[in-house]
Coordinates of C-alpha atoms in Angstrom, one line a residue:
M21 CA 4.5 -9.8 3.9
A22 CA 1.7 -8.7 6.1
T23 CA -0.5 -5.9 5.0
V24 CA -3.1 -3.9 7.0
R25 CA -5.9 -2.1 5.3
L26 CA -6.2 1.2 7.3
T27 CA -8.9 2.8 5.1
P28 CA -10.5 1.9 1.7
T29 CA -7.6 3.8 0.1
E30 CA -4.7 3.2 2.5
V31 CA -2.6 0.1 2.8
Q32 CA 0.1 -0.4 5.4
V33 CA 3.0 -2.7 4.5
D34 CA 5.6 -3.0 7.4
Q35 CA 6.2 0.6 8.5
M36 CA 5.0 2.3 5.3
V37 CA 1.5 3.5 4.4
Y38 CA 0.6 3.6 0.7
V39 CA -2.2 6.0 -0.2
Y40 CA -4.3 5.5 -3.4
E41 CA -6.8 7.6 -5.2
S42 CA -9.4 4.8 -5.2
A43 CA -10.2 1.7 -3.3
S44 CA -9.8 -0.4 -6.5
Q45 CA -6.3 0.9 -6.9
A46 CA -5.5 0.0 -3.3
D47 CA -7.1 -3.4 -3.9
A48 CA -4.8 -4.1 -6.8
F49 CA -1.7 -3.0 -4.8
E50 CA -2.7 -5.2 -1.8
A51 CA -3.3 -8.2 -4.1
C52 CA 0.1 -7.7 -5.7
V53 CA 1.9 -7.5 -2.4
A54 CA 0.3 -10.8 -1.4
A55 CA 2.1 -12.4 -4.4
L56 CA 5.2 -10.3 -5.1
D57 CA 7.6 -8.0 -3.2
V58 CA 6.4 -4.5 -2.2
A59 CA 9.1 -2.7 -4.3
H60 CA 7.8 -4.4 -7.5
C61 CA 4.2 -3.6 -6.6
A62 CA 4.9 0.0 -5.8
V63 CA 6.3 0.4 -9.4
D64 CA 3.4 -1.5 -11.0
H65 CA 0.8 0.2 -8.8
P66 CA 2.2 3.6 -8.0
P67 CA 0.6 5.2 -4.9
Q68 CA -0.7 8.8 -4.8
S69 CA 1.6 9.3 -1.8
T70 CA 3.4 7.4 1.0
R71 CA 4.1 8.1 4.6
E72 CA 5.7 6.3 7.5
A73 CA 3.3 4.5 9.8
P74 CA 3.1 5.9 13.4
A75 CA 5.4 4.1 15.8
G76 CA 3.9 1.0 17.3
S77 CA 1.7 0.3 14.3

């Protein structure tokens, strides 16, 4: 699953952006997604918030 690091605390996976309080939390989530599915990682590394990525992202 492709991830895009938008900012130090924001990680985009497919059409969803996961926002974290710190870069280290975002790092842990991004590493998890590289090995497991995003649903599992969002439970293990809950984001501060999520939002849909803009169209065309």
